[in-house]
XYZ file of C-alpha atoms in Angstrom:
394
model
C 0.000 0.000 0.000
C 1.438 3.428 -0.909
C 2.680 5.469 2.026
C 0.452 8.405 2.878
C 2.283 11.656 3.445
C 1.648 15.359 3.927
C 3.765 17.818 1.936
C 4.751 21.183 3.396
C 6.967 23.925 1.951
C 6.756 27.726 2.196
C 7.759 28.001 -1.477
C 5.224 27.210 -4.217
C 7.884 25.910 -6.591
C 9.319 23.619 -3.910
C 5.847 22.359 -3.028
C 5.094 21.479 -6.645
C 8.371 19.568 -6.894
C 7.610 17.724 -3.640
C 4.223 16.543 -4.836
C 5.655 15.487 -8.191
C 8.552 13.592 -6.592
C 6.345 11.799 -4.076
C 3.799 10.775 -6.703
C 6.517 9.536 -9.075
C 8.071 7.550 -6.235
C 4.823 5.737 -5.466
C 3.868 7.784 -2.422
C 0.410 9.206 -1.872
C 0.230 12.882 -0.976
C -2.933 13.306 1.057
C -2.558 17.065 1.499
C -0.147 19.836 0.506
C 0.366 23.157 2.291
C 2.146 26.476 1.901
C 0.749 27.646 5.239
C 2.395 26.096 8.328
C -0.643 26.677 10.576
C -2.935 24.841 8.148
C -0.454 21.971 7.953
C -0.275 21.660 11.765
C -4.056 21.740 12.087
C -4.409 18.995 9.497
C -1.718 16.805 11.076
C -3.259 17.157 14.535
C -6.361 15.433 13.136
C -4.657 13.079 10.691
C -1.123 12.133 11.880
C 1.102 11.217 8.933
C 4.681 11.473 7.779
C 5.690 14.990 6.726
C 7.820 15.499 3.624
C 9.514 18.747 2.636
C 10.402 21.505 5.085
C 10.648 20.928 8.861
C 7.400 21.682 10.641
C 7.645 22.762 14.274
C 5.896 20.306 16.554
C 5.834 17.583 13.900
C 9.484 16.782 13.368
C 8.839 13.166 14.420
C 5.498 11.743 13.398
C 3.999 8.319 12.962
C 4.017 6.799 9.510
C 0.876 5.506 7.842
C 2.052 1.957 8.416
C 2.489 2.472 12.184
C -0.712 4.431 12.645
C -3.479 3.723 10.123
C -5.100 6.944 9.040
C -8.673 7.397 8.028
C -9.301 9.319 4.823
C -10.152 12.871 5.900
C -13.761 13.948 5.688
C -12.819 17.141 3.849
C -9.781 18.556 2.118
C -8.140 21.444 4.011
C -8.347 24.756 2.217
C -5.423 27.201 2.014
C -6.000 30.829 2.968
C -8.646 32.435 0.820
C -10.207 29.122 -0.227
C -13.726 28.012 0.698
C -13.868 26.079 4.001
C -13.607 22.296 3.747
C -16.909 20.432 3.404
C -18.305 18.435 6.253
C -18.463 14.660 6.538
C -20.430 12.961 3.821
C -20.233 15.876 1.398
C -18.248 13.705 -0.995
C -18.495 9.913 -0.863
C -15.076 8.283 -0.689
C -14.369 5.982 -3.668
C -14.089 2.303 -2.888
C -11.718 -0.370 -4.117
C -8.352 0.371 -5.720
C -7.289 3.983 -5.214
C -9.890 4.482 -2.501
C -7.560 6.645 -0.423
C -8.140 9.724 -2.556
C -9.183 12.586 -0.295
C -12.456 14.247 -1.210
C -11.995 17.575 -2.983
C -13.360 20.796 -1.610
C -16.627 21.907 -3.071
C -16.935 25.014 -5.171
C -19.127 26.820 -7.668
C -20.966 24.780 -10.274
C -20.236 27.328 -12.969
C -17.472 29.806 -13.634
C -17.943 33.488 -12.735
C -19.176 36.019 -15.314
C -16.934 37.012 -18.207
C -13.519 38.170 -17.041
C -11.626 41.290 -18.067
C -10.956 41.819 -21.746
C -7.485 41.088 -23.093
C -5.920 44.282 -24.377
C -2.977 44.694 -26.775
C 0.426 45.215 -25.174
C 0.666 48.693 -26.636
C -1.672 49.677 -23.818
C 1.172 48.870 -21.396
C 2.357 45.754 -19.589
C 3.110 42.209 -20.817
C 0.792 39.997 -22.800
C -1.627 37.496 -21.286
C -0.493 33.879 -20.835
C -3.077 31.102 -21.091
C -2.113 27.527 -20.156
C -4.147 24.556 -21.409
C -3.564 21.584 -19.115
C -5.021 18.282 -17.979
C -3.630 15.627 -15.621
C -5.321 13.034 -17.851
C -3.719 12.038 -21.136
C -5.911 12.148 -24.237
C -8.217 14.816 -22.807
C -8.044 16.967 -25.934
C -5.782 19.722 -24.605
C -3.711 20.062 -27.787
C -6.752 20.413 -30.024
C -8.251 22.987 -27.672
C -4.993 24.971 -27.514
C -4.691 24.997 -31.309
C -8.331 25.910 -31.900
C -8.397 28.588 -29.176
C -5.172 30.179 -30.442
C -6.528 30.182 -33.995
C -9.779 31.782 -32.867
C -8.081 34.478 -30.770
C -5.718 35.245 -33.673
C -8.732 36.256 -35.764
C -8.603 39.509 -33.797
C -6.369 41.713 -36.005
C -5.309 43.791 -32.989
C -3.735 40.850 -31.150
C -0.434 39.133 -31.922
C -0.929 35.539 -30.761
C 1.625 32.804 -30.065
C 0.870 29.100 -29.560
C 3.676 27.217 -27.756
C 3.841 23.421 -27.705
C 5.434 22.569 -24.356
C 4.726 18.859 -24.652
C 8.373 18.786 -25.670
C 8.761 15.102 -26.469
C 5.295 14.237 -27.781
C 3.862 17.516 -29.053
C 1.286 17.508 -31.843
C 0.999 21.167 -32.878
C 3.379 20.600 -35.809
C 0.865 18.046 -37.080
C -2.144 20.312 -36.634
C -0.517 23.160 -38.567
C 1.428 21.000 -41.043
C 4.776 22.508 -40.023
C 7.701 21.089 -42.003
C 10.393 23.409 -40.628
C 10.621 21.937 -37.149
C 14.260 22.842 -36.599
C 13.590 26.543 -37.223
C 10.218 26.679 -35.457
C 11.020 24.564 -32.404
C 11.175 25.725 -28.801
C 14.714 24.354 -28.873
C 15.705 27.100 -31.331
C 15.314 29.687 -28.567
C 17.332 27.745 -26.010
C 20.763 29.366 -26.672
C 19.223 32.847 -26.449
C 17.373 32.086 -23.215
C 20.517 30.540 -21.736
C 22.457 33.712 -22.564
C 19.815 35.850 -20.853
C 19.928 33.639 -17.746
C 23.706 33.978 -17.623
C 23.356 37.750 -17.704
C 20.751 37.990 -14.935
C 22.723 35.609 -12.680
C 19.677 33.939 -11.183
C 17.562 37.082 -10.716
C 14.494 36.204 -12.813
C 12.981 39.639 -12.169
C 15.584 41.035 -14.593
C 14.779 38.642 -17.440
C 12.412 40.888 -19.394
C 14.659 43.960 -19.265
C 17.801 41.985 -20.135
C 16.082 40.074 -22.953
C 15.959 43.212 -25.111
C 19.786 43.160 -25.212
C 19.929 39.566 -26.455
C 16.902 38.806 -28.604
C 15.146 41.301 -30.866
C 11.502 41.092 -31.816
C 12.450 40.354 -35.434
C 14.680 37.441 -34.408
C 11.943 35.999 -32.204
C 9.304 36.236 -34.934
C 11.659 34.648 -37.445
C 11.902 31.566 -35.239
C 8.157 30.905 -35.309
C 5.872 29.292 -37.858
C 3.306 31.839 -38.973
C -0.221 31.478 -40.273
C -1.853 34.873 -40.742
C -1.894 36.526 -37.297
C -0.983 33.327 -35.424
C 2.591 32.320 -34.598
C 3.498 28.778 -33.517
C 6.494 27.363 -31.624
C 6.519 23.584 -31.965
C 7.882 20.947 -29.601
C 11.438 19.634 -29.915
C 12.419 18.460 -33.384
C 14.705 15.998 -31.578
C 12.979 14.581 -28.435
C 16.350 13.501 -27.023
C 17.346 17.182 -26.842
C 15.272 17.494 -23.674
C 18.372 16.236 -21.835
C 20.228 19.404 -22.891
C 18.239 21.518 -20.440
C 20.491 21.821 -17.386
C 18.047 23.923 -15.331
C 14.577 23.398 -16.853
C 12.762 25.328 -14.109
C 14.647 28.618 -14.546
C 14.713 28.208 -18.320
C 10.957 27.792 -18.653
C 10.198 30.634 -16.265
C 12.444 32.942 -18.294
C 11.033 31.703 -21.613
C 7.427 32.465 -20.634
C 8.384 35.974 -19.499
C 10.215 36.671 -22.761
C 7.322 35.459 -24.884
C 4.760 37.460 -22.899
C 6.840 40.585 -23.488
C 6.604 40.122 -27.271
C 3.079 38.783 -27.834
C -0.360 39.990 -26.768
C -1.622 36.461 -26.061
C 0.553 33.393 -25.411
C -1.226 30.025 -25.288
C 0.759 27.146 -23.771
C -0.104 23.571 -24.712
C 1.125 21.511 -21.745
C 1.635 17.754 -21.255
C -0.275 15.884 -18.542
C 2.596 15.997 -16.041
C 3.674 18.661 -13.573
C 7.458 18.690 -13.467
C 10.406 21.078 -13.636
C 9.405 22.044 -17.196
C 5.685 22.585 -16.766
C 5.445 23.876 -13.176
C 7.090 27.254 -13.960
C 4.853 27.642 -17.019
C 1.748 27.055 -14.905
C 3.040 29.377 -12.197
C 3.584 32.204 -14.714
C 0.227 31.737 -16.483
C -2.468 34.365 -16.033
C -5.286 31.916 -16.804
C -5.194 28.130 -16.619
C -7.737 26.074 -18.550
C -7.979 22.669 -16.873
C -9.514 20.091 -19.196
C -11.401 17.137 -17.756
C -13.087 14.300 -19.624
C -16.596 13.604 -18.411
C -15.870 10.197 -16.811
C -15.724 10.099 -13.014
C -12.149 8.702 -12.625
C -10.851 11.614 -14.710
C -12.855 14.107 -12.667
C -11.409 12.705 -9.422
C -7.873 13.078 -10.755
C -8.555 16.631 -11.916
C -10.064 17.584 -8.538
C -7.037 16.170 -6.768
C -4.642 18.147 -8.978
C -6.592 21.355 -8.378
C -6.473 20.869 -4.617
C -2.895 19.642 -4.224
C -0.948 21.544 -6.864
C -2.748 24.345 -8.689
C -4.482 25.712 -5.584
C -1.276 26.267 -3.563
C 0.524 27.510 -6.683
C -2.050 30.206 -7.392
C -2.337 31.066 -3.692
C 1.428 31.739 -3.707
C 0.803 34.540 -6.223
C -1.826 35.952 -3.840
C -4.543 35.252 -6.404
C -7.862 33.468 -6.094
C -8.103 30.010 -7.663
C -11.581 30.653 -9.060
C -10.404 33.830 -10.804
C -7.432 32.252 -12.569
C -8.373 28.626 -13.169
C -11.267 27.431 -15.336
C -12.663 23.965 -15.980
C -13.282 22.761 -19.529
C -15.284 19.553 -19.992
C -14.126 17.694 -23.114
C -16.097 15.389 -25.366
C -19.323 16.444 -23.740
C -21.988 19.010 -24.386
C -22.855 19.120 -20.677
C -21.326 21.333 -18.000
C -22.578 19.266 -15.083
C -19.936 17.202 -13.271
C -20.371 14.283 -10.889
C -17.390 15.228 -8.708
C -17.454 18.487 -6.700
C -14.756 20.899 -7.865
C -13.237 24.009 -6.247
C -13.742 25.976 -9.481
C -16.556 26.365 -11.963
C -17.044 24.999 -15.471
C -16.377 27.620 -18.145
C -17.115 25.530 -21.240
C -18.172 22.093 -22.464
C -16.621 20.973 -25.739
C -18.501 18.300 -27.700
C -16.882 15.478 -29.624
C -16.781 16.821 -33.185
C -15.165 14.520 -35.714
C -16.127 16.732 -38.658
C -14.225 19.718 -37.263
C -11.223 17.582 -36.313
C -10.912 16.196 -39.838
C -11.079 19.660 -41.391
C -8.898 21.515 -38.883
C -6.346 18.914 -37.742
C -6.163 16.438 -40.616
C -6.779 18.664 -43.645
C -5.113 21.680 -41.951
C -7.828 24.145 -42.900
C -7.785 27.523 -41.102
C -10.123 27.746 -38.119
C -12.507 30.094 -39.944
C -12.850 27.640 -42.853
C -12.977 24.386 -40.890
C -16.744 24.461 -40.550
C -19.499 25.920 -38.437
C -20.101 22.890 -36.245
C -20.544 22.542 -32.479
C -16.858 22.462 -31.458
C -15.703 25.720 -33.103
C -18.838 27.450 -31.812
C -18.007 26.351 -28.260
C -14.381 27.514 -28.691
C -15.584 30.895 -29.973
C -17.795 31.276 -26.897
C -14.868 30.306 -24.653
C -12.602 32.890 -26.306
C -15.272 35.519 -25.763
C -15.641 34.497 -22.124
C -11.886 34.740 -21.611
C -11.956 38.284 -22.924
C -10.058 37.333 -26.077
C -12.898 37.091 -28.572
C -12.684 38.604 -32.052
C -13.064 42.366 -31.972
C -16.294 43.715 -33.403
C -15.880 45.587 -36.718
C -15.845 49.351 -36.460
C -19.119 51.100 -37.220
C -19.153 53.798 -39.879
């Protein structure tokens, strides 16, 4: 039976790494905390082994094997989150994997439309959207490609789609890119490394120092372009992922550089949270979390929201519900069986006709058909404040 542990670290990046390491090693993280008081309160009710930073009063604790622990009745909420639900608010699954903690409850639907995305010429960096799911095959890559294509229909916005599924990315397939070496994320690596050398570990200086290393023209030349949309594909050589000495700092710097040169940056992420993807999620202004409609997928998504994305967003002193939005894939229904801490912003139906036109025949979004999927994506773009601008009235 996997060992049950509680993760605690005052740093969001360290906490994300802890959860990832424990999960990869076969451990089961029952709760994760940035706040020491919340961690102590949880451990006083559910004694377990603590991993991560030392926690006063809990330096020596019983392991799950020595002291069997009941699954908690409610998941503890970090500061600013809704209070944990009472007993019975979420029935514990039975059988294999039954030790999942119940997620906190939240709104059934996402809040009203959020602030409109404005071009960078109005001041400040561009907006970064991350499309992510802890479940493989959830349709994140198709959503990222379709959403980027739809947003790029706004002539006032320069849009960049970045495939950060570095070893298994599919954006080059969707857009029929045959110049992978030129248009790969790897092509920017030497420039980003030079910027990191100059800032000497101070990531707050990345944007200002980047102007001395990489010009806007050079950056645009390294992307694949279709009309107003630019694309950076995954690695042309998957083995090149081993060349990244410090993936965390590199990705954090890369996202900052891209946001300084594009109005909207959409990141297509793999279904893992590691040293590559965690900084990208941390730097994202809006995270679209995709969940298939089956219950096992919903449970996994709820767990990821509670253990990883919640503490990460809290570390930026932001509210989870304002920055993270649920997308239900392959379903026309927004209703979920599993309570979630955030609301559903969109439901994307299974649409084979659109997929064949857009992904297989490589037609532009506007010419790929007027079926259910592109309509739902258009509504999502509008909700996110990045819909196509209305034509000027004369």
